[in-house]
Short mmCIF file of C-alpha atoms and ligand atoms in Angstrom, two decimals:
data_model
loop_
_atom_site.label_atom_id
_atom_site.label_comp_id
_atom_site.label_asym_id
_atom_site.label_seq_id
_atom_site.Cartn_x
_atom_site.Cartn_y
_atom_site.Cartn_z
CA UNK A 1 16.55 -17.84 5.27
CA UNK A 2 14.21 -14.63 5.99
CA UNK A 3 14.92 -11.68 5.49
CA UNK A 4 15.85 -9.58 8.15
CA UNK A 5 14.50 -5.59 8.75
CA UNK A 6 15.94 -5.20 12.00
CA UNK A 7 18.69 -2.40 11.27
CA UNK A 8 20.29 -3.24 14.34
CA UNK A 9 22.75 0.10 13.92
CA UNK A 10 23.63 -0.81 10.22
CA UNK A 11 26.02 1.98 8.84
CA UNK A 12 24.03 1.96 5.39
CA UNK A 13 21.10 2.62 6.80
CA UNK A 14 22.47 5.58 9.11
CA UNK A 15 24.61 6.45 5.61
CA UNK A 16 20.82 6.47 3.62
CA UNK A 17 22.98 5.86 0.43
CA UNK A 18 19.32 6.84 -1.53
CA UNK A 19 20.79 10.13 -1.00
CA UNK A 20 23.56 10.39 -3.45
CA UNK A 21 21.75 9.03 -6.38
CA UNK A 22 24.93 8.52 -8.99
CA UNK A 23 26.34 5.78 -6.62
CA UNK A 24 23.43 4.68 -5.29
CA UNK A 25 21.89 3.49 -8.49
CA UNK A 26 25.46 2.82 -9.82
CA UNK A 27 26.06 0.12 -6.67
CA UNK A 28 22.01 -1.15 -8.22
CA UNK A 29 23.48 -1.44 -11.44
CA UNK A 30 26.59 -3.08 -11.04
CA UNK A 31 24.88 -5.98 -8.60
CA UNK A 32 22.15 -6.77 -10.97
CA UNK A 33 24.74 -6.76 -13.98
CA UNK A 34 24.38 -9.96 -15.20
CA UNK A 35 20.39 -10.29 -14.74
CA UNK A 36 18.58 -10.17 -17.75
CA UNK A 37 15.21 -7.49 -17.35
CA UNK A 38 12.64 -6.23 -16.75
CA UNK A 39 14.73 -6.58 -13.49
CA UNK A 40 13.11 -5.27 -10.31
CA UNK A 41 14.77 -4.81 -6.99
CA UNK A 42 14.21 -3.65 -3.73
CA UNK A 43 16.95 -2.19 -1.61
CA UNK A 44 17.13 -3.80 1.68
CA UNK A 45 18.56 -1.13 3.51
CA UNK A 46 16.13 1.89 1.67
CA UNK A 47 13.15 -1.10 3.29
CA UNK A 48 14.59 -0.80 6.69
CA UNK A 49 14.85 2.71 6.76
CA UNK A 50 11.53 2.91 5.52
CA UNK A 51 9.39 -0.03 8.12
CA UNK A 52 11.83 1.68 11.16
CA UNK A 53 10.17 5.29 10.26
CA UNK A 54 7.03 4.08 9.61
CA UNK A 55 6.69 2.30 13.30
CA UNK A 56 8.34 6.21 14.48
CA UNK A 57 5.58 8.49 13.24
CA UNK A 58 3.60 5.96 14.25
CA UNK A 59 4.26 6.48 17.75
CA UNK A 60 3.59 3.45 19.62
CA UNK A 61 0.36 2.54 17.56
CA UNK A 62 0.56 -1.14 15.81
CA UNK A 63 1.08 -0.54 12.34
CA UNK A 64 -1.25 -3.20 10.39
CA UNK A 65 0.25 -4.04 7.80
CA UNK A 66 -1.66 -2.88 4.08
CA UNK A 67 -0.86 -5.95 1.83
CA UNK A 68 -2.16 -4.66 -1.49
CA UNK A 69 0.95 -2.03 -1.43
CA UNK A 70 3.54 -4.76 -1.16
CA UNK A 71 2.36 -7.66 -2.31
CA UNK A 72 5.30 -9.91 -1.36
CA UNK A 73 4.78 -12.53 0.88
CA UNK A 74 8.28 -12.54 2.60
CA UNK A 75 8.27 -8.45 2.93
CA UNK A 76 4.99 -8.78 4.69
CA UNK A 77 6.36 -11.75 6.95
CA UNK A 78 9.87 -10.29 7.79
CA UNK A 79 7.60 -6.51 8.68
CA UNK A 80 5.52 -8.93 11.28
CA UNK A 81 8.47 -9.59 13.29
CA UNK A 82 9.45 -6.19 13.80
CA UNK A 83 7.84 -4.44 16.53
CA UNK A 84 5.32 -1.68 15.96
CA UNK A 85 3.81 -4.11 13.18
CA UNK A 86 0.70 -6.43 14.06
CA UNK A 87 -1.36 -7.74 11.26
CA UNK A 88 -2.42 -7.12 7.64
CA UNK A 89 -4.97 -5.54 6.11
CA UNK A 90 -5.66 -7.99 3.14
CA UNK A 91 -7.34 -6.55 0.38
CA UNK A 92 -9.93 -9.65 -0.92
CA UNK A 93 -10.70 -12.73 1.00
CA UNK A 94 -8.91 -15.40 -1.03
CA UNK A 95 -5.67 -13.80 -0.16
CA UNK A 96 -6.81 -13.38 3.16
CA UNK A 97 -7.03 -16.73 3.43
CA UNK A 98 -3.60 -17.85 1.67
CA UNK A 99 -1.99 -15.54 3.71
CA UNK A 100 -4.28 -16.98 7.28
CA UNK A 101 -1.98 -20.34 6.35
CA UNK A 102 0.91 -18.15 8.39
CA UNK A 103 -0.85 -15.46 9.78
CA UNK A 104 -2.92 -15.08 12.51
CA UNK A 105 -4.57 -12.10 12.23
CA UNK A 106 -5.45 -11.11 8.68
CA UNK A 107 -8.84 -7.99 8.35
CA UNK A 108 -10.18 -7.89 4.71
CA UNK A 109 -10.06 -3.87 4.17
CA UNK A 110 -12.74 -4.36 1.43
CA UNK A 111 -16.01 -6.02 1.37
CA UNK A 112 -16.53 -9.22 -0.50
CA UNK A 113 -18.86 -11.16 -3.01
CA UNK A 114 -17.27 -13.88 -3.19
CA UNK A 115 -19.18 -17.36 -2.58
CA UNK A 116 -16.31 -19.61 -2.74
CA UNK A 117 -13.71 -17.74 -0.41
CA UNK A 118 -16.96 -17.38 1.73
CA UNK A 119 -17.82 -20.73 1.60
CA UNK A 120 -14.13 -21.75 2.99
CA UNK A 121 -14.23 -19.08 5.26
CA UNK A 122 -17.53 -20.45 6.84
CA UNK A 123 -16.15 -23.50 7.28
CA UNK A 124 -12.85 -23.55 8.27
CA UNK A 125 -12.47 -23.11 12.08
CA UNK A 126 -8.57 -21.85 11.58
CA UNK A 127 -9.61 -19.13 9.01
CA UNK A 128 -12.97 -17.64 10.55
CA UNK A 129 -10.48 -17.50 13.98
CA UNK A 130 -8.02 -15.57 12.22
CA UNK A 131 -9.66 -13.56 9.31
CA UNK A 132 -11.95 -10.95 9.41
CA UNK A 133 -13.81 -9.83 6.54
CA UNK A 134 -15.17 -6.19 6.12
CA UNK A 135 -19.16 -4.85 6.10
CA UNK A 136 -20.84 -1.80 5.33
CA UNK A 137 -24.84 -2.54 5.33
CA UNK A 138 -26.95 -6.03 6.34
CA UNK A 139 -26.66 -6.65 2.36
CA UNK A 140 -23.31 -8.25 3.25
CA UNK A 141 -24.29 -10.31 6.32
CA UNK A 142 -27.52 -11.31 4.19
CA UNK A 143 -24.90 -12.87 1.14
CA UNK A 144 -23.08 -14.53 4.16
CA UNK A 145 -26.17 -16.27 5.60
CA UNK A 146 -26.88 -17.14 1.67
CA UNK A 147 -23.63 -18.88 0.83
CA UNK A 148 -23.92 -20.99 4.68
CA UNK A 149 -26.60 -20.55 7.31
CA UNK A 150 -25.24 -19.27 10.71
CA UNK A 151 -25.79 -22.81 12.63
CA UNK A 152 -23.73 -24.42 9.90
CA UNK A 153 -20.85 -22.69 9.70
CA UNK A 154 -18.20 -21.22 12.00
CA UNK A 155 -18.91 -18.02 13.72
CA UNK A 156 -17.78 -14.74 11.11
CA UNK A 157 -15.60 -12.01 12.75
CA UNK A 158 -16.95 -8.94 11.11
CA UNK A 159 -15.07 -5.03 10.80
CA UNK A 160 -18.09 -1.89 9.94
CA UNK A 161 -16.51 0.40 7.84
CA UNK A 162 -16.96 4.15 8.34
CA UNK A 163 -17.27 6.35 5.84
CA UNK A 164 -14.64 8.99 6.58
CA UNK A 165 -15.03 11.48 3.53
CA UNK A 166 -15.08 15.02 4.13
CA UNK A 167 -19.01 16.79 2.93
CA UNK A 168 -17.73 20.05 2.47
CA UNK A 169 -20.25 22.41 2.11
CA UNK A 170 -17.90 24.84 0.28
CA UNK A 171 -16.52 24.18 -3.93
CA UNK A 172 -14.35 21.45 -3.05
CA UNK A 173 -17.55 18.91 -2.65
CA UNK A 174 -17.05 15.62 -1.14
CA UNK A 175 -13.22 14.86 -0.94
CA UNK A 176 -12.48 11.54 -0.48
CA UNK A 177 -13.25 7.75 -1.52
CA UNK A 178 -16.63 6.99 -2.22
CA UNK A 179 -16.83 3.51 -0.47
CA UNK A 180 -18.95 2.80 2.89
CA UNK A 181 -22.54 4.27 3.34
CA UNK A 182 -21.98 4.64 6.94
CA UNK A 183 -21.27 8.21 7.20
CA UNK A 184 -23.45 9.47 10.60
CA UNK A 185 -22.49 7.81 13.81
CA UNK A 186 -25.86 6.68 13.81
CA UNK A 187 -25.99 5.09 10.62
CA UNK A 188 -22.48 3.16 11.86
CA UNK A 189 -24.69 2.12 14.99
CA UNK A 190 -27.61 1.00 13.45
CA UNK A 191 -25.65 -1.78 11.29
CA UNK A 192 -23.68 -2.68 14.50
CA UNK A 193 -26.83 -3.38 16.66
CA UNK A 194 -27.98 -5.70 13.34
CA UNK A 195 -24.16 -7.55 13.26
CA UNK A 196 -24.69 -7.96 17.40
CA UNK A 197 -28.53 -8.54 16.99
CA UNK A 198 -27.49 -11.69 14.34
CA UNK A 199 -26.71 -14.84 15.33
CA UNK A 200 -23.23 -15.92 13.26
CA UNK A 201 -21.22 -13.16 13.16
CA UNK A 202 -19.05 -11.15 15.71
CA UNK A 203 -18.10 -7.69 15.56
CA UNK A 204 -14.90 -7.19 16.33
CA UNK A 205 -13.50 -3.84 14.45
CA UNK A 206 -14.02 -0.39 13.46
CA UNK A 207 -12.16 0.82 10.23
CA UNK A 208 -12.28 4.05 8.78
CA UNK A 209 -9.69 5.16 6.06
CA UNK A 210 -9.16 8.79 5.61
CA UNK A 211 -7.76 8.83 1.68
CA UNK A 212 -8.64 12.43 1.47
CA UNK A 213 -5.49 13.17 3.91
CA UNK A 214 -3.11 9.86 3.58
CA UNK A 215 -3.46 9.51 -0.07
CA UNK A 216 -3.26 13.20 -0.73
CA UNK A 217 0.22 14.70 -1.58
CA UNK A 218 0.43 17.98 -0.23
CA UNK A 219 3.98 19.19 -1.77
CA UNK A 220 3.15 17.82 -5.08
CA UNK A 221 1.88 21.07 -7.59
CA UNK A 222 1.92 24.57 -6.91
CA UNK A 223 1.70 27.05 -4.21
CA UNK A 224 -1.46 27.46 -4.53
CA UNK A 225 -2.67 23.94 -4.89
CA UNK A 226 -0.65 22.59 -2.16
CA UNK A 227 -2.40 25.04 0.01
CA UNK A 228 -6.13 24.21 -1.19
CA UNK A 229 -5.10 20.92 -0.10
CA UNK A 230 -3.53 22.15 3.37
CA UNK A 231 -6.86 23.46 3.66
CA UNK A 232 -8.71 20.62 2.80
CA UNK A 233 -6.54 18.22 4.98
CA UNK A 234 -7.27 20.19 8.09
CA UNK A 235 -10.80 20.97 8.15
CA UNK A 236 -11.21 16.97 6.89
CA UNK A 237 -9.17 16.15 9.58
CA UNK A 238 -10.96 18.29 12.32
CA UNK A 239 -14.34 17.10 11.06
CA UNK A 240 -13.03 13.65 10.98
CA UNK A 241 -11.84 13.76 15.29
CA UNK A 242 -15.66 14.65 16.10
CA UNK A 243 -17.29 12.13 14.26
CA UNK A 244 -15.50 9.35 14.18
CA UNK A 245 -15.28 9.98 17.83
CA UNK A 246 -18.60 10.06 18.15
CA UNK A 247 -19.07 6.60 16.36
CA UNK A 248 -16.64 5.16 18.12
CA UNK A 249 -18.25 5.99 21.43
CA UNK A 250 -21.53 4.50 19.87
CA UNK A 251 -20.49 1.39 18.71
CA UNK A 252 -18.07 0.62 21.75
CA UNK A 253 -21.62 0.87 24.00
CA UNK A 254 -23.21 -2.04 22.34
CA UNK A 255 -19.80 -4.29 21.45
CA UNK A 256 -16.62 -5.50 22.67
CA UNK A 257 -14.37 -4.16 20.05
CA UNK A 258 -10.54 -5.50 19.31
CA UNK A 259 -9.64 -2.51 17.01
CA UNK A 260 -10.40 0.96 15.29
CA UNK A 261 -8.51 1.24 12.58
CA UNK A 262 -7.80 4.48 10.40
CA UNK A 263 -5.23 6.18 8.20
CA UNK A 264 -2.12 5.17 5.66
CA UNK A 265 1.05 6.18 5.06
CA UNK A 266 0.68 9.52 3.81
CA UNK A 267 -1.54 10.42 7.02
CA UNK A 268 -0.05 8.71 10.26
CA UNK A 269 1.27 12.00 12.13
CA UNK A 270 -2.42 13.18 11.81
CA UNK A 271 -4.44 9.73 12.57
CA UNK A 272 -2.62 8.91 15.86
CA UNK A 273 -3.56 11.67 17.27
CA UNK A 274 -7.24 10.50 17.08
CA UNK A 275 -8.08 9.13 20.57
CA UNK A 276 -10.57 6.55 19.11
CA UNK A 277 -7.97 5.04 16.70
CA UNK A 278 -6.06 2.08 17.94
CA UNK A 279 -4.32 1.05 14.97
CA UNK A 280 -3.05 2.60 11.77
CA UNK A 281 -2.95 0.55 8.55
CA UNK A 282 0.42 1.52 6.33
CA UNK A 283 2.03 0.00 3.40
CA UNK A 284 2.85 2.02 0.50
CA UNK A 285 5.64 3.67 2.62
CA UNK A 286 7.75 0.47 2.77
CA UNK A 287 8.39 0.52 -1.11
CA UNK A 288 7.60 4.07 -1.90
CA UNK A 289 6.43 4.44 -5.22
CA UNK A 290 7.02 7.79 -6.15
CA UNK A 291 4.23 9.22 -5.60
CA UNK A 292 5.15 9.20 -2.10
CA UNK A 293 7.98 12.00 -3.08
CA UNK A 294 5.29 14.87 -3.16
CA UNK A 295 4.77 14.74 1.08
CA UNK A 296 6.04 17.74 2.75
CA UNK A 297 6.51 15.95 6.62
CA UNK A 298 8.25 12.40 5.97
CA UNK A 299 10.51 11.89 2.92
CA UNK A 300 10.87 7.86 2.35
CA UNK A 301 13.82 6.09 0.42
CA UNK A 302 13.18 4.64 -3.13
CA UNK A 303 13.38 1.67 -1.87
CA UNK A 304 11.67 -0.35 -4.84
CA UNK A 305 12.52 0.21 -8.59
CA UNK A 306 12.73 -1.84 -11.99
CA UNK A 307 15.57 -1.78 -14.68
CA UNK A 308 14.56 -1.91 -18.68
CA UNK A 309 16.62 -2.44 -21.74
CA UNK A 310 17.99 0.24 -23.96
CA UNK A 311 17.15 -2.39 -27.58
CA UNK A 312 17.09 0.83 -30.09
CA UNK A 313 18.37 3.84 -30.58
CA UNK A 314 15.99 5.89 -33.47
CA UNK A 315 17.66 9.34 -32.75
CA UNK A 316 20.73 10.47 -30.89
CA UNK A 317 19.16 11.71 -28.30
CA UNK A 318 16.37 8.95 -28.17
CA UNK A 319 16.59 5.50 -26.44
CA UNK A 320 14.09 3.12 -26.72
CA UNK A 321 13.84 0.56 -24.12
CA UNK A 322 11.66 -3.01 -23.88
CA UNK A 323 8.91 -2.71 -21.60
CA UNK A 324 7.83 0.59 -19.32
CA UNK A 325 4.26 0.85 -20.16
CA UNK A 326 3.79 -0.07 -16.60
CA UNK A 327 0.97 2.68 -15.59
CA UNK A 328 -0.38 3.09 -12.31
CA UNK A 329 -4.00 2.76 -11.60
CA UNK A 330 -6.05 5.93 -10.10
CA UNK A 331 -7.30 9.21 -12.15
CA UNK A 332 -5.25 8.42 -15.35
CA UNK A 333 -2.67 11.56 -16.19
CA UNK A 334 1.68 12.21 -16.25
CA UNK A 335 2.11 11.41 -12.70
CA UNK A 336 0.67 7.55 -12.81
CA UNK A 337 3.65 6.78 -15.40
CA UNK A 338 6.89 5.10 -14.24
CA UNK A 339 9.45 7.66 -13.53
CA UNK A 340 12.60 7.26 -15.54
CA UNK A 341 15.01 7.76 -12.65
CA UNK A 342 18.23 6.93 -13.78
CA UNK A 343 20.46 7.97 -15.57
CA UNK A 344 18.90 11.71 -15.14
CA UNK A 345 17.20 13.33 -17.12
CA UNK A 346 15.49 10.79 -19.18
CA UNK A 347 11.82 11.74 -20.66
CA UNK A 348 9.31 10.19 -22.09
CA UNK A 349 8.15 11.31 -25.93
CA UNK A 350 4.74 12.82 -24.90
CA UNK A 351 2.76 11.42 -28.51
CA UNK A 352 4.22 8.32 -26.88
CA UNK A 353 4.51 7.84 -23.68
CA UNK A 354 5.29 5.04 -21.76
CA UNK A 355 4.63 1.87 -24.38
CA UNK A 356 3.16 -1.46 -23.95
CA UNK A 357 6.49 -3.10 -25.37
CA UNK A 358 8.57 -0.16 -26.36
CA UNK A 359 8.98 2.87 -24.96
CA UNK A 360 11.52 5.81 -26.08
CA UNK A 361 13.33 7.74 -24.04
CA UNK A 362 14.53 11.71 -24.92
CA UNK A 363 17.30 13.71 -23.52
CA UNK A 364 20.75 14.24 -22.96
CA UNK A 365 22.09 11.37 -21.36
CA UNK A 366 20.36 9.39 -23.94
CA UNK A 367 23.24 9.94 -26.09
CA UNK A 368 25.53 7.85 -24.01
CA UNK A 369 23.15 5.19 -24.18
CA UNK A 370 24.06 1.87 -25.85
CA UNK A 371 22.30 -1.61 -26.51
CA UNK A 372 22.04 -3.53 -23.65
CA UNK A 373 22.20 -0.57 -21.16
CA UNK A 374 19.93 -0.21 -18.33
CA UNK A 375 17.94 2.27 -17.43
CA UNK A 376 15.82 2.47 -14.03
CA UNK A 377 12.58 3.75 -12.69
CA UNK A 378 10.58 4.11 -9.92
CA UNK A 379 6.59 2.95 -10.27
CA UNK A 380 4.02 5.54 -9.10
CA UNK A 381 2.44 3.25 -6.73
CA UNK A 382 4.09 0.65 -4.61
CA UNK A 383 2.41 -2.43 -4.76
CA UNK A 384 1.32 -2.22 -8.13
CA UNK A 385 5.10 -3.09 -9.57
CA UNK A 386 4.33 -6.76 -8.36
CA UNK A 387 2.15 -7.66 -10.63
CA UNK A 388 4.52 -7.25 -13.83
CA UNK A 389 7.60 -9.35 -11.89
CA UNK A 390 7.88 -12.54 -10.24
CA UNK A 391 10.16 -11.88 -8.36
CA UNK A 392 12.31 -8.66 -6.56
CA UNK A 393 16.23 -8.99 -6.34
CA UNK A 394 16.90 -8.22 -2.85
CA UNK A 395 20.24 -6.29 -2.81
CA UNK A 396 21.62 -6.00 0.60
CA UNK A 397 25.29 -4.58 1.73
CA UNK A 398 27.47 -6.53 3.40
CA UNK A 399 30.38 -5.87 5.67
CA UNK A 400 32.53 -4.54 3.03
CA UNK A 401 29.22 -2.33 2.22
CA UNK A 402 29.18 -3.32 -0.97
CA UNK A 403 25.28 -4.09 -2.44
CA UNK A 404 24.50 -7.59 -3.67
CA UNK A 405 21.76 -9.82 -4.39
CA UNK A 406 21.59 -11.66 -1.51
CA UNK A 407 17.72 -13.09 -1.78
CA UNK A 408 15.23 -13.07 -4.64
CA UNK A 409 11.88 -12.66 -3.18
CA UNK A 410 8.94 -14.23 -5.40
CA UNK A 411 5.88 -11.60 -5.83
CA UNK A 412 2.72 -12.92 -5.02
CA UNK A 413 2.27 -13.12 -9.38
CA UNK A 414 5.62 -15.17 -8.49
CA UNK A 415 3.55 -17.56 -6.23
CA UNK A 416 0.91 -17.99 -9.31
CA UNK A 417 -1.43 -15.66 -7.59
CA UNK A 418 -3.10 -12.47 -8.78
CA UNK A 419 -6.17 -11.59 -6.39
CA UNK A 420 -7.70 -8.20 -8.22
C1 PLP B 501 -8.54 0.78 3.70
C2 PLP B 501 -7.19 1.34 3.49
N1 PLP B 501 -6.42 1.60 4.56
C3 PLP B 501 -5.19 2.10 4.42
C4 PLP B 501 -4.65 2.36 3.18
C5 PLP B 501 -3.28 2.97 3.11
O1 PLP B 501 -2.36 2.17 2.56
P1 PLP B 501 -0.92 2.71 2.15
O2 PLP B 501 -0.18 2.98 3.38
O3 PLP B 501 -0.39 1.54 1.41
O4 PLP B 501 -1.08 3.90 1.30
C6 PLP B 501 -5.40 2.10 2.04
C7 PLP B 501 -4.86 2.41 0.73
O5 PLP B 501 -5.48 2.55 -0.28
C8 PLP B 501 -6.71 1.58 2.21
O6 PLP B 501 -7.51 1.33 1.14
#
C-alpha cells in the first residue's frame, strides 16, 4: 500500500506531538524497540504537517517537488498526489529518468555531462516527453548534438537557468551560488534565441534558484548576524523582482514557456510574491534536517531522524555510540554535524567529534546511559540521511494514537541507486 499524506483532520497532526519532545521521542523509541540500528525513521504525521504547510505558504503555486532533499521514492510519489504538488526537480539525468518510469513530468535542476543518460534520453520518445534537462550556455546544446544529431533523436525539452545571485556592490560581495552564467536579462535571451534558433530542442522553462534567501537561515547566530542577513535577504530579494522580471518578459517574447521556476523551502513567502514565478521548487522542508530550525517565519516538525547504539561507556559521563560520523555536505564547520537530539543534552567531544565508526557522547544524561541504549539525532540536511540507510521506518499513529511502524520505505541507496 502507499503511503498516505492526506491529514484528513488527524488529531496527531492538529496535537503536533514534535512539540513535547520527552514523549515524542519516547513513543520513537518504544516502536522501533526491537530494530537493530543505525535505525532511521520518519514520522508520518511530523511529514504531513510538514507537505500540508509547505503547499500553505505556498499559496496556490505548484510546489515541484526537489528530489535530492528526500530521496525516497515513495515520499516523492505519495507528495504527487497531494494537491499543491506537481512535479520534481531531479537533480542528474539518470534519476530523472528512473524516476520518468512513473512520473510524468520530471526537470533536471542541474546541467548534465553525461553521454549515456543523454544517449537514452535522445532516444526514448517516453523520456524526452516527460524529462527536461537543464542549460546554461550553447556548450550544453553543442554536447547534446555530439552524443545524437537533432534528426536522429527525439526532440530535447530544455529549462535556461538564471543566475539569481545578488552583485552587491557593498562588503558582502556576491551572495549566493555560483552556478549559471546567465546573469543580465540579455545574456538569458541571447541563449534562448540559440535553444529556439536550433533545430532539436524545445524550450520550455525558466529556473532561477535564489539560495542566497531560501538556503539562508536568518534566526540562526546572533543579533547582529541575523540582521546582516535580513539585510542581505531584502535588497537580494528586491534586486531579484526587477531582473528576473525583466528576463522573464524577454524570454516569454521569443518562446512559449510551461514554467518559471524559483525559490526553496527556506524562501517561499518571498518567491511567490514574484509575478514572473509560476512554480516554486521545495523539498528539504518535508524532512527538515535541522538546519531548517534556524528560520524565523515557518518552524517545521523533525520529521526525519536516525537512532545509534550506546556500545561503550569510557567515562561516566561519556557514551560512545556506533556510527554518527554522518556530516553534512556545504562549508564544513559545528552546524553540518548530526545533532544529538535525544536524550538532551548530549555533546559531542570537540577533539572528536562526530566519528566514522565511533563517536562519544558527553553530558549529564550520559550517565544513565547503558549498552544497547539508543540515542537519536536529527541530520543537518534532509536528503542527505538517505544515503547512509536503506530504508526509513515509517511510524504512523493509529486510532488508539499510539506510533508504530506501519511501512518501511526503501531509500533510493535501498533501491541500489546512488546518483551523486
Ligand atoms: C535548483 C534548486 N531549487 C530549489 C532548491 C531548494 O530545495 P529545498 O527546498 O530542498 O531546500 C535547491 C536546493 O539546493 C536547488 O538547488
Amino acid at each position: 500500500m502507499p503511503i498516505s499524506l492526506e491529514n484528513g483532520g488527524r488529531a496527531s497532526v492538529a496535537r503536533a506531538p514534535w512539540r513535547d519532545p520527552a514523549a515524542h521521542w519516547k513513543s520513537i523509541a518504544d516502536a522501533t524497540a526491537s530494530v537493530d540500528a543505525p535505525v532511521a525513521v520518519l514520522h508520518a504525521d511530523a511529514v504531513r504537517f510538514n507537505a500540508h504547510d509547505i503547499v500553505r505558504r505556498a499559496s496556490g503555486k505548484p510546489v515541484r517537488i526537489a528530489s535530492k532533499s528526500l530521496r525516497v521514492r515513495s515520499v516523492i510519489e505519495a507528495l504527487l498526489e497531494l494537491d499543491g504538488f506537481a512535479g520534481v526537480l531531479a537533480y542528474t539525468l539518470p534519476e530523472a529518468l528512473w524516476l520518468s518510469e512513473t512520473i510524468d513530468d520530471v526537470v533536471v535542476g542541474y546541467p548534465t555531462a553525461d553521454r549515456g543518460a543523454l544517449e537514452r534520453l535522445a532516444t526514448s520518445p517516453r523520456g524526452a516527453a516527460r524529462v527536461t534537462v537543464m542549460i546554461d550556455s550553447v556548450e550544453h546544446l553543442d554536447l547534446i548534438d555530439s552524443v545524437r544529431a537533432p534528426a536522429e533523436r527525439e526532440t530535447i525539452r530544455v529549462c535556461l537557468e538564471l543566475d539569481a545571485s545578488w552583485r552587491s556592490r557593498g562588503p558582502l560581495g556576491t551572495v549566493g551560488v555560483h552556478r549559471s552564467p546567465l546573469h543580465e536579462p540579455h545574456e538569458l535571451e541571447t541563449v534562448a534565441r540559440a535553444v529556439v534558433d536550433r533545430p532539436g530542442f524545445s524550450l520550455v522553462g525558466i529556473m532561477s534558484y535564489e539560495a542566497q534567501i531560501a538556503g539562508v537561515a536568518d534566526r540562526a547566530g546572533r543579533r547582529a548576524y541575523n540582521a546582516t542577513v535580513a539585510f542581505m535577504q531584502n535588497r537580494s530579494m528586491a534586486e531579484l523582482l526587477d531582473r528576473r522580471g525583466a528576463a522573464v518578459e524577454r524570454v516569454r517574447r521569443i518562446a512559449d514557456l510551461e514554467f518559471v521556476n524559483g525559490g526553496g523551502t527556506g524562501s517561499l513567502e518571498r518567491t511567490t510574491q514574484d509575478p514572473s514565478i509560476t512554480e516554486v521548487a521545495a523539498g528539504s522542508g518535508v524532512f527538515a534536517g535541522h538546519l531548517f530550525d534556524g528560520y524565523g517565519h515557518f518552524a517545521p516538525a523533525p520529521a526525519a531522524a536516525f537512532g545509534l547504539t550506546v556500545v561503550r561507556r569510557p567515562e561516566a559521563d561519556v557514551a560512545t555510540v556506533l556510527g554518527g560520523g554522518f556530516v553534512a555536505s556545504g562549508p564544513p564547520g559545528p552546524d553540518r554535524l548530526p545533532s544529538p537530539v535525544w536524550p538532551a543534552g548530549l555533546e559531542y567531544i570537540p577533539r572528536e567529534s562526530a566519528g566514522e565508526v565511533q563517536t562519544p557522547l558527553r553530558g549529564g544524561a550520559a550517565r544513565s546511559l547503558r549498552i544497547g541504549d539508543r540515542v537519536w539525532f536529527r541530520h543537518t540536511k534532509s536528503g542527505e540521511l538517505s544515503e547512509r540507510v536503506d530504508r526509513f521506518h515509517w511510524l504512523d499513529a493509529a486510532e488508539d494514537g499510539i506510533v508504530r511502524v506501519t511501512d518501511d520505505l526503501p531509500t533510493y541507496r535501498g533501491e541500489g541507486r546512488s546518483f551523486v
